[in-house]
GROMACS .gro file of C-alpha atoms in nm:
model
  403
    1UNK     CA    1   1.347   5.215  -0.762
    2UNK     CA    2   1.345   4.839  -0.678
    3UNK     CA    3   1.636   4.631  -0.991
    4UNK     CA    4   1.488   4.390  -1.192
    5UNK     CA    5   1.634   4.076  -1.223
    6UNK     CA    6   1.582   3.769  -1.497
    7UNK     CA    7   1.527   3.466  -1.362
    8UNK     CA    8   1.519   3.263  -1.614
    9UNK     CA    9   1.501   3.254  -2.042
   10UNK     CA   10   1.391   3.049  -2.277
   11UNK     CA   11   1.278   2.955  -2.595
   12UNK     CA   12   1.110   2.685  -2.891
   13UNK     CA   13   1.326   2.611  -3.195
   14UNK     CA   14   1.271   2.768  -3.480
   15UNK     CA   15   1.069   2.571  -3.717
   16UNK     CA   16   1.077   2.659  -4.091
   17UNK     CA   17   0.756   2.884  -4.104
   18UNK     CA   18   0.690   2.700  -4.412
   19UNK     CA   19   0.412   2.435  -4.488
   20UNK     CA   20   0.648   2.146  -4.491
   21UNK     CA   21   0.777   2.357  -4.140
   22UNK     CA   22   0.733   2.089  -3.837
   23UNK     CA   23   0.592   2.349  -3.684
   24UNK     CA   24   0.291   2.439  -3.930
   25UNK     CA   25  -0.007   2.290  -3.784
   26UNK     CA   26   0.123   2.413  -3.455
   27UNK     CA   27  -0.060   2.780  -3.408
   28UNK     CA   28   0.020   3.075  -3.224
   29UNK     CA   29  -0.207   2.997  -2.939
   30UNK     CA   30  -0.085   2.679  -2.842
   31UNK     CA   31   0.296   2.748  -2.916
   32UNK     CA   32   0.228   3.029  -2.657
   33UNK     CA   33   0.100   2.843  -2.416
   34UNK     CA   34   0.347   2.556  -2.389
   35UNK     CA   35   0.618   2.805  -2.427
   36UNK     CA   36   0.415   2.980  -2.078
   37UNK     CA   37   0.341   2.632  -1.901
   38UNK     CA   38   0.752   2.542  -1.987
   39UNK     CA   39   0.827   2.909  -1.805
   40UNK     CA   40   0.595   2.815  -1.516
   41UNK     CA   41   0.665   2.439  -1.477
   42UNK     CA   42   1.084   2.499  -1.464
   43UNK     CA   43   0.940   2.742  -1.200
   44UNK     CA   44   0.753   2.625  -0.970
   45UNK     CA   45   0.507   2.890  -0.980
   46UNK     CA   46   0.136   2.871  -0.864
   47UNK     CA   47  -0.179   3.107  -0.870
   48UNK     CA   48  -0.102   3.494  -0.855
   49UNK     CA   49   0.220   3.414  -0.884
   50UNK     CA   50   0.272   3.696  -1.189
   51UNK     CA   51   0.131   4.065  -1.195
   52UNK     CA   52   0.099   3.982  -1.590
   53UNK     CA   53   0.173   3.851  -1.919
   54UNK     CA   54   0.311   4.052  -2.140
   55UNK     CA   55   0.297   3.904  -2.457
   56UNK     CA   56   0.499   4.071  -2.848
   57UNK     CA   57   0.318   4.005  -3.188
   58UNK     CA   58   0.364   4.200  -3.503
   59UNK     CA   59   0.069   4.051  -3.735
   60UNK     CA   60  -0.139   4.018  -3.463
   61UNK     CA   61  -0.474   3.946  -3.740
   62UNK     CA   62  -0.644   3.645  -3.783
   63UNK     CA   63  -0.492   3.369  -3.497
   64UNK     CA   64  -0.300   3.589  -3.339
   65UNK     CA   65  -0.595   3.881  -3.338
   66UNK     CA   66  -0.726   3.946  -3.022
   67UNK     CA   67  -0.554   3.943  -2.739
   68UNK     CA   68  -0.301   3.663  -2.778
   69UNK     CA   69  -0.139   3.734  -2.463
   70UNK     CA   70  -0.499   3.660  -2.285
   71UNK     CA   71  -0.580   3.377  -2.514
   72UNK     CA   72  -0.298   3.210  -2.428
   73UNK     CA   73  -0.253   3.262  -2.054
   74UNK     CA   74  -0.653   3.089  -2.017
   75UNK     CA   75  -0.517   2.800  -2.311
   76UNK     CA   76  -0.178   2.780  -2.050
   77UNK     CA   77  -0.189   2.608  -1.704
   78UNK     CA   78  -0.139   2.973  -1.505
   79UNK     CA   79  -0.420   3.086  -1.343
   80UNK     CA   80  -0.655   3.307  -1.473
   81UNK     CA   81  -0.632   3.577  -1.219
   82UNK     CA   82  -0.316   3.651  -1.433
   83UNK     CA   83  -0.447   3.856  -1.665
   84UNK     CA   84  -0.267   3.937  -2.048
   85UNK     CA   85  -0.130   4.236  -2.217
   86UNK     CA   86  -0.049   4.151  -2.660
   87UNK     CA   87   0.195   4.438  -2.752
   88UNK     CA   88   0.360   4.562  -3.092
   89UNK     CA   89   0.645   4.721  -3.158
   90UNK     CA   90   0.711   4.529  -3.530
   91UNK     CA   91   1.048   4.313  -3.474
   92UNK     CA   92   1.111   4.439  -3.132
   93UNK     CA   93   0.813   4.357  -3.001
   94UNK     CA   94   0.973   4.098  -2.787
   95UNK     CA   95   1.223   4.311  -2.664
   96UNK     CA   96   0.971   4.572  -2.643
   97UNK     CA   97   0.749   4.329  -2.384
   98UNK     CA   98   1.104   4.221  -2.152
   99UNK     CA   99   1.159   4.628  -2.066
  100UNK     CA  100   0.863   4.709  -2.042
  101UNK     CA  101   0.822   4.435  -1.739
  102UNK     CA  102   1.148   4.471  -1.653
  103UNK     CA  103   1.049   4.859  -1.574
  104UNK     CA  104   0.710   4.765  -1.453
  105UNK     CA  105   0.852   4.598  -1.190
  106UNK     CA  106   1.138   4.857  -1.093
  107UNK     CA  107   0.839   5.085  -1.079
  108UNK     CA  108   0.659   4.925  -0.802
  109UNK     CA  109   0.339   4.749  -1.062
  110UNK     CA  110   0.359   4.388  -0.925
  111UNK     CA  111   0.697   4.187  -0.787
  112UNK     CA  112   0.704   3.979  -1.182
  113UNK     CA  113   0.599   3.995  -1.509
  114UNK     CA  114   0.621   3.667  -1.760
  115UNK     CA  115   0.706   3.850  -2.106
  116UNK     CA  116   0.860   3.753  -2.453
  117UNK     CA  117   0.667   3.687  -2.810
  118UNK     CA  118   0.562   3.444  -3.029
  119UNK     CA  119   0.522   3.498  -3.466
  120UNK     CA  120   0.358   3.194  -3.654
  121UNK     CA  121   0.475   3.320  -3.986
  122UNK     CA  122   0.414   3.031  -4.207
  123UNK     CA  123   0.062   3.043  -4.073
  124UNK     CA  124  -0.024   3.441  -4.072
  125UNK     CA  125   0.125   3.585  -4.328
  126UNK     CA  126   0.362   3.834  -4.281
  127UNK     CA  127   0.220   4.178  -4.419
  128UNK     CA  128  -0.125   4.068  -4.386
  129UNK     CA  129  -0.243   4.304  -4.138
  130UNK     CA  130  -0.249   4.585  -4.407
  131UNK     CA  131   0.011   4.851  -4.214
  132UNK     CA  132  -0.122   5.196  -4.297
  133UNK     CA  133   0.241   5.276  -4.333
  134UNK     CA  134   0.262   5.086  -4.636
  135UNK     CA  135  -0.058   5.148  -4.813
  136UNK     CA  136  -0.234   5.499  -4.654
  137UNK     CA  137  -0.060   5.702  -4.887
  138UNK     CA  138  -0.096   6.017  -4.648
  139UNK     CA  139   0.192   5.872  -4.458
  140UNK     CA  140   0.372   5.626  -4.695
  141UNK     CA  141   0.452   5.945  -4.936
  142UNK     CA  142   0.524   6.199  -4.665
  143UNK     CA  143   0.800   5.911  -4.553
  144UNK     CA  144   0.891   5.796  -4.822
  145UNK     CA  145   0.812   5.453  -4.765
  146UNK     CA  146   1.049   5.152  -4.938
  147UNK     CA  147   0.961   4.757  -4.827
  148UNK     CA  148   1.235   4.669  -4.578
  149UNK     CA  149   1.474   4.503  -4.812
  150UNK     CA  150   1.502   4.814  -4.988
  151UNK     CA  151   1.596   4.997  -4.653
  152UNK     CA  152   1.883   4.756  -4.647
  153UNK     CA  153   2.010   4.772  -4.988
  154UNK     CA  154   1.989   5.143  -4.906
  155UNK     CA  155   2.268   5.104  -4.614
  156UNK     CA  156   2.479   4.904  -4.756
  157UNK     CA  157   2.518   5.202  -5.019
  158UNK     CA  158   2.561   5.425  -4.835
  159UNK     CA  159   2.799   5.253  -4.582
  160UNK     CA  160   3.009   5.146  -4.851
  161UNK     CA  161   2.932   4.765  -4.794
  162UNK     CA  162   2.976   4.478  -5.065
  163UNK     CA  163   2.787   4.160  -5.102
  164UNK     CA  164   3.084   3.973  -5.032
  165UNK     CA  165   3.146   4.128  -4.722
  166UNK     CA  166   2.742   4.063  -4.677
  167UNK     CA  167   2.784   3.698  -4.784
  168UNK     CA  168   3.115   3.664  -4.598
  169UNK     CA  169   2.854   3.757  -4.279
  170UNK     CA  170   2.587   3.452  -4.350
  171UNK     CA  171   2.822   3.264  -4.390
  172UNK     CA  172   2.994   3.308  -4.076
  173UNK     CA  173   2.628   3.306  -3.891
  174UNK     CA  174   2.605   2.927  -4.033
  175UNK     CA  175   2.847   2.861  -3.884
  176UNK     CA  176   2.814   3.027  -3.587
  177UNK     CA  177   2.495   2.836  -3.510
  178UNK     CA  178   2.640   2.494  -3.634
  179UNK     CA  179   2.866   2.525  -3.382
  180UNK     CA  180   2.672   2.664  -3.111
  181UNK     CA  181   2.369   2.352  -3.212
  182UNK     CA  182   2.713   2.078  -3.180
  183UNK     CA  183   2.837   2.222  -2.864
  184UNK     CA  184   2.504   2.238  -2.630
  185UNK     CA  185   2.513   2.580  -2.606
  186UNK     CA  186   2.126   2.640  -2.609
  187UNK     CA  187   2.074   2.314  -2.414
  188UNK     CA  188   1.963   2.498  -2.070
  189UNK     CA  189   1.737   2.767  -2.326
  190UNK     CA  190   1.544   2.549  -2.582
  191UNK     CA  191   1.231   2.318  -2.512
  192UNK     CA  192   1.105   2.085  -2.727
  193UNK     CA  193   0.768   2.163  -2.888
  194UNK     CA  194   0.479   1.816  -2.815
  195UNK     CA  195   0.192   1.743  -3.000
  196UNK     CA  196  -0.105   1.686  -2.783
  197UNK     CA  197   0.013   1.346  -2.707
  198UNK     CA  198   0.281   1.508  -2.600
  199UNK     CA  199   0.532   1.366  -2.850
  200UNK     CA  200   0.827   1.565  -3.025
  201UNK     CA  201   0.796   1.819  -3.335
  202UNK     CA  202   1.054   1.996  -3.344
  203UNK     CA  203   1.359   2.012  -3.084
  204UNK     CA  204   1.604   2.216  -3.316
  205UNK     CA  205   1.573   2.503  -3.497
  206UNK     CA  206   1.511   2.343  -3.884
  207UNK     CA  207   1.605   2.659  -4.029
  208UNK     CA  208   1.940   2.610  -4.055
  209UNK     CA  209   2.171   2.512  -4.355
  210UNK     CA  210   2.538   2.465  -4.209
  211UNK     CA  211   2.685   2.386  -4.562
  212UNK     CA  212   2.590   2.753  -4.743
  213UNK     CA  213   2.947   2.851  -4.827
  214UNK     CA  214   3.029   3.195  -5.070
  215UNK     CA  215   2.986   2.982  -5.356
  216UNK     CA  216   2.645   2.863  -5.299
  217UNK     CA  217   2.543   3.255  -5.244
  218UNK     CA  218   2.638   3.368  -5.507
  219UNK     CA  219   2.468   3.173  -5.711
  220UNK     CA  220   2.163   3.310  -5.558
  221UNK     CA  221   1.975   3.667  -5.741
  222UNK     CA  222   1.914   3.963  -5.544
  223UNK     CA  223   1.587   3.984  -5.351
  224UNK     CA  224   1.521   4.355  -5.435
  225UNK     CA  225   1.641   4.450  -5.769
  226UNK     CA  226   1.302   4.361  -5.916
  227UNK     CA  227   1.162   4.606  -5.692
  228UNK     CA  228   1.369   4.879  -5.687
  229UNK     CA  229   1.448   4.869  -6.076
  230UNK     CA  230   1.144   4.813  -6.206
  231UNK     CA  231   0.803   4.746  -6.103
  232UNK     CA  232   0.730   4.899  -5.909
  233UNK     CA  233   1.014   5.126  -5.874
  234UNK     CA  234   1.102   5.141  -5.517
  235UNK     CA  235   1.480   5.270  -5.593
  236UNK     CA  236   1.378   5.624  -5.712
  237UNK     CA  237   1.152   5.682  -5.416
  238UNK     CA  238   1.476   5.639  -5.208
  239UNK     CA  239   1.684   5.839  -5.453
  240UNK     CA  240   1.405   6.110  -5.413
  241UNK     CA  241   1.486   6.091  -5.064
  242UNK     CA  242   1.889   6.046  -5.052
  243UNK     CA  243   2.006   6.239  -5.359
  244UNK     CA  244   2.338   6.209  -5.308
  245UNK     CA  245   2.328   5.854  -5.420
  246UNK     CA  246   2.400   5.770  -5.778
  247UNK     CA  247   2.201   5.434  -5.775
  248UNK     CA  248   2.100   5.143  -5.480
  249UNK     CA  249   2.333   4.849  -5.491
  250UNK     CA  250   2.148   4.577  -5.456
  251UNK     CA  251   2.340   4.321  -5.175
  252UNK     CA  252   2.065   4.138  -5.024
  253UNK     CA  253   1.917   3.803  -5.102
  254UNK     CA  254   1.774   3.529  -4.960
  255UNK     CA  255   2.061   3.404  -4.835
  256UNK     CA  256   2.202   3.682  -4.600
  257UNK     CA  257   1.851   3.801  -4.458
  258UNK     CA  258   1.696   3.707  -4.169
  259UNK     CA  259   1.505   3.371  -4.254
  260UNK     CA  260   1.071   3.355  -4.218
  261UNK     CA  261   1.050   3.104  -3.972
  262UNK     CA  262   0.797   2.997  -3.637
  263UNK     CA  263   0.904   3.068  -3.261
  264UNK     CA  264   0.774   3.107  -2.978
  265UNK     CA  265   1.031   3.321  -2.620
  266UNK     CA  266   0.957   3.366  -2.288
  267UNK     CA  267   1.146   3.562  -2.009
  268UNK     CA  268   1.076   3.542  -1.608
  269UNK     CA  269   1.138   3.902  -1.510
  270UNK     CA  270   1.104   4.008  -1.130
  271UNK     CA  271   1.228   4.167  -0.828
  272UNK     CA  272   1.504   4.064  -0.515
  273UNK     CA  273   1.156   3.974  -0.287
  274UNK     CA  274   0.998   3.727  -0.586
  275UNK     CA  275   1.305   3.520  -0.607
  276UNK     CA  276   1.332   3.504  -0.229
  277UNK     CA  277   0.982   3.414  -0.220
  278UNK     CA  278   1.012   3.150  -0.445
  279UNK     CA  279   1.311   3.020  -0.394
  280UNK     CA  280   1.463   3.120  -0.723
  281UNK     CA  281   1.807   3.265  -0.804
  282UNK     CA  282   1.869   3.614  -1.031
  283UNK     CA  283   2.079   3.534  -1.393
  284UNK     CA  284   2.127   3.851  -1.476
  285UNK     CA  285   2.015   4.245  -1.390
  286UNK     CA  286   1.808   4.464  -1.645
  287UNK     CA  287   2.057   4.740  -1.592
  288UNK     CA  288   1.908   4.955  -1.895
  289UNK     CA  289   1.660   4.953  -2.152
  290UNK     CA  290   1.623   5.217  -2.495
  291UNK     CA  291   1.408   5.290  -2.765
  292UNK     CA  292   1.408   5.547  -3.030
  293UNK     CA  293   1.306   5.653  -3.378
  294UNK     CA  294   1.527   5.747  -3.667
  295UNK     CA  295   1.439   5.785  -4.012
  296UNK     CA  296   1.146   5.559  -4.190
  297UNK     CA  297   1.279   5.484  -4.497
  298UNK     CA  298   1.663   5.406  -4.421
  299UNK     CA  299   1.491   5.235  -4.169
  300UNK     CA  300   1.663   4.964  -3.996
  301UNK     CA  301   2.003   5.198  -3.857
  302UNK     CA  302   1.777   5.193  -3.555
  303UNK     CA  303   2.063   4.930  -3.361
  304UNK     CA  304   2.361   5.226  -3.357
  305UNK     CA  305   2.135   5.542  -3.284
  306UNK     CA  306   1.930   5.346  -2.941
  307UNK     CA  307   2.277   5.208  -2.834
  308UNK     CA  308   2.451   5.578  -2.844
  309UNK     CA  309   2.087   5.608  -2.630
  310UNK     CA  310   2.126   5.399  -2.374
  311UNK     CA  311   2.493   5.435  -2.282
  312UNK     CA  312   2.536   5.796  -2.226
  313UNK     CA  313   2.186   5.767  -2.095
  314UNK     CA  314   2.358   5.519  -1.797
  315UNK     CA  315   2.676   5.668  -1.773
  316UNK     CA  316   2.816   5.369  -2.008
  317UNK     CA  317   3.088   5.366  -2.310
  318UNK     CA  318   3.070   5.051  -2.605
  319UNK     CA  319   3.422   4.942  -2.452
  320UNK     CA  320   3.182   4.878  -2.104
  321UNK     CA  321   3.019   4.582  -2.289
  322UNK     CA  322   3.194   4.198  -2.373
  323UNK     CA  323   2.882   4.077  -2.575
  324UNK     CA  324   2.648   4.209  -2.788
  325UNK     CA  325   2.349   4.033  -2.973
  326UNK     CA  326   2.222   4.250  -3.261
  327UNK     CA  327   1.966   4.114  -3.485
  328UNK     CA  328   2.030   3.948  -3.819
  329UNK     CA  329   1.780   4.153  -4.003
  330UNK     CA  330   1.973   4.192  -4.291
  331UNK     CA  331   2.325   4.166  -4.319
  332UNK     CA  332   2.375   4.525  -4.341
  333UNK     CA  333   2.230   4.597  -4.060
  334UNK     CA  334   2.569   4.392  -3.838
  335UNK     CA  335   2.772   4.512  -4.059
  336UNK     CA  336   2.666   4.929  -4.021
  337UNK     CA  337   2.673   4.866  -3.677
  338UNK     CA  338   3.022   4.766  -3.606
  339UNK     CA  339   3.124   4.994  -3.844
  340UNK     CA  340   2.999   5.306  -3.627
  341UNK     CA  341   3.142   5.166  -3.285
  342UNK     CA  342   3.481   4.983  -3.488
  343UNK     CA  343   3.327   4.640  -3.222
  344UNK     CA  344   3.506   4.368  -3.284
  345UNK     CA  345   3.289   4.069  -3.495
  346UNK     CA  346   3.399   3.885  -3.279
  347UNK     CA  347   3.173   4.011  -2.995
  348UNK     CA  348   2.869   4.013  -3.207
  349UNK     CA  349   2.610   3.703  -3.246
  350UNK     CA  350   2.890   3.459  -3.081
  351UNK     CA  351   2.635   3.197  -3.193
  352UNK     CA  352   2.525   3.320  -3.546
  353UNK     CA  353   2.155   3.478  -3.545
  354UNK     CA  354   1.865   3.526  -3.737
  355UNK     CA  355   2.037   3.477  -4.063
  356UNK     CA  356   2.122   3.107  -3.972
  357UNK     CA  357   1.831   3.077  -3.738
  358UNK     CA  358   1.543   3.232  -3.905
  359UNK     CA  359   1.387   3.601  -3.682
  360UNK     CA  360   1.008   3.469  -3.558
  361UNK     CA  361   0.905   3.857  -3.550
  362UNK     CA  362   0.736   3.920  -3.241
  363UNK     CA  363   0.973   3.668  -3.044
  364UNK     CA  364   1.290   3.738  -3.179
  365UNK     CA  365   1.379   4.075  -2.934
  366UNK     CA  366   1.306   3.799  -2.589
  367UNK     CA  367   1.500   3.526  -2.795
  368UNK     CA  368   1.809   3.732  -2.860
  369UNK     CA  369   1.820   3.816  -2.483
  370UNK     CA  370   1.789   3.494  -2.380
  371UNK     CA  371   2.075   3.360  -2.582
  372UNK     CA  372   2.281   3.715  -2.463
  373UNK     CA  373   2.255   3.588  -2.105
  374UNK     CA  374   2.348   3.213  -2.135
  375UNK     CA  375   2.713   3.340  -2.382
  376UNK     CA  376   2.742   3.537  -2.055
  377UNK     CA  377   2.705   3.294  -1.831
  378UNK     CA  378   2.912   3.034  -2.035
  379UNK     CA  379   3.171   3.278  -2.145
  380UNK     CA  380   3.170   3.405  -1.773
  381UNK     CA  381   3.132   3.801  -1.879
  382UNK     CA  382   2.951   4.039  -1.688
  383UNK     CA  383   2.739   4.335  -1.927
  384UNK     CA  384   2.605   4.276  -2.282
  385UNK     CA  385   2.352   4.517  -2.463
  386UNK     CA  386   2.107   4.340  -2.714
  387UNK     CA  387   1.946   4.557  -2.998
  388UNK     CA  388   1.714   4.541  -3.312
  389UNK     CA  389   1.619   4.734  -3.578
  390UNK     CA  390   1.300   4.818  -3.653
  391UNK     CA  391   1.028   4.889  -3.933
  392UNK     CA  392   0.974   5.206  -3.993
  393UNK     CA  393   1.294   5.365  -3.847
  394UNK     CA  394   1.311   5.236  -3.438
  395UNK     CA  395   1.558   5.094  -3.207
  396UNK     CA  396   1.536   4.878  -2.901
  397UNK     CA  397   1.836   4.795  -2.687
  398UNK     CA  398   1.887   4.627  -2.331
  399UNK     CA  399   2.179   4.591  -2.195
  400UNK     CA  400   2.223   4.340  -1.907
  401UNK     CA  401   2.442   4.279  -1.631
  402UNK     CA  402   2.500   3.969  -1.473
  403UNK     CA  403   2.469   3.917  -1.073
   0.00000   0.00000   0.00000
């Protein structure tokens, strides 16, 4: 089987995802095209240089509808002979795009791909696609559906995480993100978003709140307590599924959950011959990929079983991994990962995560792969694992190995 290498990884800054955010007037199509253009320009790609563009995004309606991947190719400077594939694995869409591209290269279906994703959450509202898992009673009732925030609070209750622990993780995420930006650690990967006149719109993650402390977070109300305890009463559904729980401890709020933001990311993946042909040096080998289905009610525990699976399938142990990126969808997701594997939090999300910088759903999986690769190079580490929890109960993971 042919090895698949990462030659480049970049992302846009993450915008606030609101009408007062810098990217609010930028469409999903334009942000995608800008990202594809940056990959093309940085790597001098001409003609049919890549086999396909695989592009993840979650809410595939309105401007993100149709085959956004193909629209983005046509709106970009890439050759029109390059097709496009839009995919959706919820929060892992960007990672799944990368993993799918890598496995296509491994299987000999083309020398190279551009993979990644986009989500403009300030323009296309999360949930506006009317997902069957939430609205169709034939599946929602059978699966004991609850919203993700309730699922995060179920994890906290089941595994014994307190509000203080969740808030402390959030404060640390903010501290690490600011330190990373101050130290220029994202300089090689973050591109500036410009307007149609070439003037800069955004050159940094604008969602960050570096002054966040335990006192500020302590003043916030739990975001999901009302929907859990009062209307529509999702706690009762949760306790029907998990009768061992006497009550749901609602610890999550806006400050220790991922931010609603806009953003895009792209990764250039190819075989050895592609790099030689274009004069490119590989930065890492994609050693392994994995995905798994999990309990759809607690929903967000996927990083644990998918990590167990990817390690077992490839003859590795948790101690073989030097660095981890675990998407900070909610604080309890990362707390559970560290608890399950007894991992030192000091090697998890070293440069902060989605609590501090935001979670543009379709892009985040590709973002954390790029962040992991940058940190492996900066810290001179050999092996890294990126993983995400996924809506409706799934998990995805990727293992990188420097070359």
